[in-house]
PDB file of C-alpha atoms in Angstrom:
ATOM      1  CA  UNK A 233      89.517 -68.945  68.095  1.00 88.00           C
ATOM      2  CA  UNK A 234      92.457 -70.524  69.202  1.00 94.00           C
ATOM      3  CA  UNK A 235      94.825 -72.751  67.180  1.00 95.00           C
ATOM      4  CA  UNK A 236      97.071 -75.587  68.726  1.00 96.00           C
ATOM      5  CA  UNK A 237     100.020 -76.943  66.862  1.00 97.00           C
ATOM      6  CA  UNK A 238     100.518 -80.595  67.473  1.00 95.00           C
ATOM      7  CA  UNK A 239     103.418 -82.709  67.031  1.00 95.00           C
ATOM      8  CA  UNK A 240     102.432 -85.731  67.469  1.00 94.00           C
ATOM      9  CA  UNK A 241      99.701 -88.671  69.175  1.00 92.00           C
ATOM     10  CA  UNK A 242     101.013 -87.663  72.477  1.00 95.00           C
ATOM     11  CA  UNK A 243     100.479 -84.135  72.434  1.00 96.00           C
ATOM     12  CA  UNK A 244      97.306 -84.600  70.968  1.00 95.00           C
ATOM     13  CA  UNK A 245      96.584 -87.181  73.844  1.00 95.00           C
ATOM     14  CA  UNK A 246      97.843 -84.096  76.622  1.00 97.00           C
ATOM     15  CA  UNK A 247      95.324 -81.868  74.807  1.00 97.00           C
ATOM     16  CA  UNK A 248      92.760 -83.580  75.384  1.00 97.00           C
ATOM     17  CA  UNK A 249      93.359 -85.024  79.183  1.00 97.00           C
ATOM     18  CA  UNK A 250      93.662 -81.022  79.681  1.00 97.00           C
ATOM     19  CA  UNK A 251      90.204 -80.104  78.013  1.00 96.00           C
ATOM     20  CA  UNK A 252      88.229 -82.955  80.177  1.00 97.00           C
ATOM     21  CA  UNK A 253      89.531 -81.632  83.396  1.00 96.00           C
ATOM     22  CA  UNK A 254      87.400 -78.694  82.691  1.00 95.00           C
ATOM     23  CA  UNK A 255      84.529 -80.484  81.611  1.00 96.00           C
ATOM     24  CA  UNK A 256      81.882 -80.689  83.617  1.00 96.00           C
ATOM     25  CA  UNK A 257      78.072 -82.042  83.399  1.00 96.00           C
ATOM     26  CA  UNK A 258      76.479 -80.708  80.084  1.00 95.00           C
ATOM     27  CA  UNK A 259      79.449 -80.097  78.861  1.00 97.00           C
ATOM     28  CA  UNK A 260      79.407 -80.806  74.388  1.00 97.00           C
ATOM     29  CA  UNK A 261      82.591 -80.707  72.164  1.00 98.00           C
ATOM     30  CA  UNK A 262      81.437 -80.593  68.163  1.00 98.00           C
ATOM     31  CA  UNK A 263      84.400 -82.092  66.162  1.00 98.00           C
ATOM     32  CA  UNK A 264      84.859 -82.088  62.865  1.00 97.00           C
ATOM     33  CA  UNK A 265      87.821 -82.869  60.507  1.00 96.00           C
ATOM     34  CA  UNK A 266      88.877 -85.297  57.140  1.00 94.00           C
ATOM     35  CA  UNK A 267      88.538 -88.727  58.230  1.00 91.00           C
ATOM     36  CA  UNK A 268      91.460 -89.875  59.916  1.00 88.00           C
ATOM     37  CA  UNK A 269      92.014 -86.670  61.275  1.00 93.00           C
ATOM     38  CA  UNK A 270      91.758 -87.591  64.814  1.00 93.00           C
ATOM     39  CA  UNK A 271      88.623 -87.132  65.997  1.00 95.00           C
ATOM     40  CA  UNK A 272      88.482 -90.681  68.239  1.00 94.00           C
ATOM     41  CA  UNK A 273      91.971 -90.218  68.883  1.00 94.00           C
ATOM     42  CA  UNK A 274      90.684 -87.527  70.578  1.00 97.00           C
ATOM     43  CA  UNK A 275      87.613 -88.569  71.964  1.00 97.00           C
ATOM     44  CA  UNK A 276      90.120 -91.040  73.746  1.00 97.00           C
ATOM     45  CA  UNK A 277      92.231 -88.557  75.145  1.00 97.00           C
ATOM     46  CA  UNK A 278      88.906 -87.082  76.715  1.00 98.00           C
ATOM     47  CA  UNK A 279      87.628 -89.870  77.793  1.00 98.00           C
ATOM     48  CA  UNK A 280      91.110 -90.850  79.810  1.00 97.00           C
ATOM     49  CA  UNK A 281      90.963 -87.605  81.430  1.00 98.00           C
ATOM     50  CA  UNK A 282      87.458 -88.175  82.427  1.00 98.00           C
ATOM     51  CA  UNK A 283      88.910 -91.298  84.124  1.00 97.00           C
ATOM     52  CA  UNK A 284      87.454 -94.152  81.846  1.00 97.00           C
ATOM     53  CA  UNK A 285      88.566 -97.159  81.709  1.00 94.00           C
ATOM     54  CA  UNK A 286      86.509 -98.993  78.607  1.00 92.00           C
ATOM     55  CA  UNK A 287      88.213 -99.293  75.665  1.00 90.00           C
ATOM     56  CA  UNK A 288      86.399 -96.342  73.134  1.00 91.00           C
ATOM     57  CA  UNK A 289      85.987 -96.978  69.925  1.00 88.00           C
ATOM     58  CA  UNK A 290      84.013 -94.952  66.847  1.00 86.00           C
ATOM     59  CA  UNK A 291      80.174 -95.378  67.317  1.00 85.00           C
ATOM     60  CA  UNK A 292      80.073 -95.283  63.544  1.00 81.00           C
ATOM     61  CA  UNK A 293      77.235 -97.569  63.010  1.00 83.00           C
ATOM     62  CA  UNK A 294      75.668 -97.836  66.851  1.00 88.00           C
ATOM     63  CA  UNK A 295      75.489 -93.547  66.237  1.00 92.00           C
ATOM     64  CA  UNK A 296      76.443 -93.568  69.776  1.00 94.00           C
ATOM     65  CA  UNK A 297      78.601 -95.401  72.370  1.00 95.00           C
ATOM     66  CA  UNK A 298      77.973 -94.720  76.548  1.00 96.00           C
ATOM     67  CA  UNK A 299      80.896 -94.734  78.938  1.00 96.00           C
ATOM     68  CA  UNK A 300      80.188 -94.414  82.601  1.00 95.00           C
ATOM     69  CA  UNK A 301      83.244 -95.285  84.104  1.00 93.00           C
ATOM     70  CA  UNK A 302      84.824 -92.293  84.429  1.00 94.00           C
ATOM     71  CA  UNK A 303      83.946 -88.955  87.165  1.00 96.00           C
ATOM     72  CA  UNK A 304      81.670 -88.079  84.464  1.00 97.00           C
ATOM     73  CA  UNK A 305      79.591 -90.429  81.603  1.00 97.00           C
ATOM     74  CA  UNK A 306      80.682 -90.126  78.702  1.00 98.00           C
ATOM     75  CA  UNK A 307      78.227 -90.196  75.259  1.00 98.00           C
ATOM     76  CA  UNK A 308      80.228 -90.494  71.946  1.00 97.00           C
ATOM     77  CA  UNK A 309      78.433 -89.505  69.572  1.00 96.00           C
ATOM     78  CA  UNK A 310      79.533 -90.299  65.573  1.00 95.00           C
ATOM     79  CA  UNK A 311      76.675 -89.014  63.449  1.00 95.00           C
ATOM     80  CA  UNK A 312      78.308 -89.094  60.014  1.00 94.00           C
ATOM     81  CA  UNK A 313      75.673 -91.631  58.937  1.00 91.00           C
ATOM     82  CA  UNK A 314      72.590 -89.439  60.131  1.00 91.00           C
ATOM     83  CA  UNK A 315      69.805 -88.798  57.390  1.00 86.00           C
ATOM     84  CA  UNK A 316      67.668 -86.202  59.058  1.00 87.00           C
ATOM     85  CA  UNK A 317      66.843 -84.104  62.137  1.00 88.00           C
ATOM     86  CA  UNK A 318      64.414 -87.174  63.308  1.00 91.00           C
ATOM     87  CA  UNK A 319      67.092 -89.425  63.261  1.00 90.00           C
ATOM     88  CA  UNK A 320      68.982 -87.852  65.425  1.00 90.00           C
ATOM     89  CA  UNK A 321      66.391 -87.369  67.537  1.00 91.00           C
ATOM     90  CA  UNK A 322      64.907 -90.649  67.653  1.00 92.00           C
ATOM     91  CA  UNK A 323      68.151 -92.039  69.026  1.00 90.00           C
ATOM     92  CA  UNK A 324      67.183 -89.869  72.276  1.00 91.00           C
ATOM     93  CA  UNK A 325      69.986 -87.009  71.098  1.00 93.00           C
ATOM     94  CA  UNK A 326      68.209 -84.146  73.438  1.00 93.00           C
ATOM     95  CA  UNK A 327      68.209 -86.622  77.110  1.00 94.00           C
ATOM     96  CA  UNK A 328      72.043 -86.564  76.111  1.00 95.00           C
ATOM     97  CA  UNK A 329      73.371 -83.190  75.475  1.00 94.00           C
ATOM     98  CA  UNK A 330      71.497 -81.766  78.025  1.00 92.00           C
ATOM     99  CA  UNK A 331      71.792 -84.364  80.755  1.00 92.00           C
ATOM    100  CA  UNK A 332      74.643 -84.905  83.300  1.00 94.00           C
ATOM    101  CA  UNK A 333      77.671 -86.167  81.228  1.00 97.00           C
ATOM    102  CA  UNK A 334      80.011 -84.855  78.796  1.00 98.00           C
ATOM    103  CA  UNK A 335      78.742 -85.141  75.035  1.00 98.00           C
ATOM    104  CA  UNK A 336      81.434 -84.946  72.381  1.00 98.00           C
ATOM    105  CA  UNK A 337      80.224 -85.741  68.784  1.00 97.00           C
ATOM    106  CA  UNK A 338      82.182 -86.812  65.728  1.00 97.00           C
ATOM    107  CA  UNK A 339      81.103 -85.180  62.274  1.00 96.00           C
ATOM    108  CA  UNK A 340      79.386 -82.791  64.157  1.00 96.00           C
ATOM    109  CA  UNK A 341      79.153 -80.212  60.786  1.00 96.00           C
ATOM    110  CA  UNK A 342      76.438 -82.739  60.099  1.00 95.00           C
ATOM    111  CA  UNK A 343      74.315 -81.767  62.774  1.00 95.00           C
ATOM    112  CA  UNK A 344      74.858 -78.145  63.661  1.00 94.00           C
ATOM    113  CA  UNK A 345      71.995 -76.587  63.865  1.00 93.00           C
ATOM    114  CA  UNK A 346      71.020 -78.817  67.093  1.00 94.00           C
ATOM    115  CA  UNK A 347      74.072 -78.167  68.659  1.00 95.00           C
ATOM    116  CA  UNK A 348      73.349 -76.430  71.777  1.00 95.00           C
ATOM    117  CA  UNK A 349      75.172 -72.685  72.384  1.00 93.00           C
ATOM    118  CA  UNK A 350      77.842 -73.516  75.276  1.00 93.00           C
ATOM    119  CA  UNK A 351      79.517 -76.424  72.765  1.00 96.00           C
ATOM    120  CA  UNK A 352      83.502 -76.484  72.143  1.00 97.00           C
ATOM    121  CA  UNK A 353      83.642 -76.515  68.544  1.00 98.00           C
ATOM    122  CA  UNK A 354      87.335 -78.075  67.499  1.00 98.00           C
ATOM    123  CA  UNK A 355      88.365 -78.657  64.030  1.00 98.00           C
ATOM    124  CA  UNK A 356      90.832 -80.878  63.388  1.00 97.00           C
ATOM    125  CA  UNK A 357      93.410 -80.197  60.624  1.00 96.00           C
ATOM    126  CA  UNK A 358      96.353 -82.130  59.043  1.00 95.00           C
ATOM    127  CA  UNK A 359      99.811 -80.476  59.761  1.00 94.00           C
ATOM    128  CA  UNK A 360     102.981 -80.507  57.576  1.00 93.00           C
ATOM    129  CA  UNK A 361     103.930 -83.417  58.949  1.00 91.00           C
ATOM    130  CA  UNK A 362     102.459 -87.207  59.107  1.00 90.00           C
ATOM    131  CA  UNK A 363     101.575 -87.278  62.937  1.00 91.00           C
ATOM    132  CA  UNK A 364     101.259 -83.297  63.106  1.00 95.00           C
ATOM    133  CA  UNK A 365      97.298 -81.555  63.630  1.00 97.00           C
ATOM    134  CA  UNK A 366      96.079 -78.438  64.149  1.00 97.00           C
ATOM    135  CA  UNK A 367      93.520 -78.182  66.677  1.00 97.00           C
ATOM    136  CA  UNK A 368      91.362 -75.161  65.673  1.00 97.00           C
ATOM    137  CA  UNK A 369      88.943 -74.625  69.194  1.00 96.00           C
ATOM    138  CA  UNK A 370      86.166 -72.008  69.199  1.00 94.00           C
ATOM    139  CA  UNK A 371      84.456 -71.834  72.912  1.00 84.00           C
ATOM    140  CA  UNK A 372      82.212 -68.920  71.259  1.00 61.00           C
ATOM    141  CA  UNK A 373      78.723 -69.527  72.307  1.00 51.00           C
ATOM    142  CA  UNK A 374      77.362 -67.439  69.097  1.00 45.00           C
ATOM    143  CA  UNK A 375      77.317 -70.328  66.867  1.00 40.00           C
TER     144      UNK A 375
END
């Protein structure tokens, strides 16, 4: 596992235009944290790198948001409110993670028994400071 020590937004916002330039079709990142930890902070970051240009915002009660502006389509996933396994799969949650864009899913502790073995798991973590996070990212495919 490797742990990043953020500063601030900005690095967070680097992190995560890094991370989508390796991203490629299929790709899933799982992220989980306290709420206002940073996970759509994050999701931003990706989806900038990805080259979108829609404004993202927290699927919190649509479950899931599609961006297809970008290299890559984005699905943003935010399954915090999710009752059960057919749920999740009722919203079509299978066509997405293993179809041609990048998946990344907020609260994804929630659902992580259907995550599929290649996903970026990244926990995000309050720092010291106000603006500081920990980034906690586990590529392992053993989950």
């Amino acid at each position: 596992m490797l742990e990043i020590y953020i500063k601030n937004e900005k690095e967070a916002e680097e992190l995560g235009i890094q991370l989508a330039d390796k991203l490629g079709p299929g790709s899933v990142i799982a992220l989980t944290g306290n709420l206002g930890a940073g996970k759509t902070t994050f999701t931003k970051a990706v989806a900038k790198g990805l080259g979108i240009t829609d404004l993202i915002v927290s699927p919190t009660f649509t479950i899931i948001q599609e961006y297809r502006s970008g290299r890559l389509p984005l699905y943003h996933f935010d399954v915090y409110r999710i009752e059960d396994e057919d749920e999740l799969f009722e919203l079509g949650y299978e066509e997405y993670i293993y179809g041609e864009g990048v998946c990344v899913i907020e609260w994804a502790d929630r659902i992580a028994d259907f995550l599929p073995d290649h996903t970026i798991h990244i926990h995000i973590a309050y720092g010291d400071g106000e603006n500081e996070r920990i980034f906690q990212i586990d590529e392992n495919t053993s989950h």
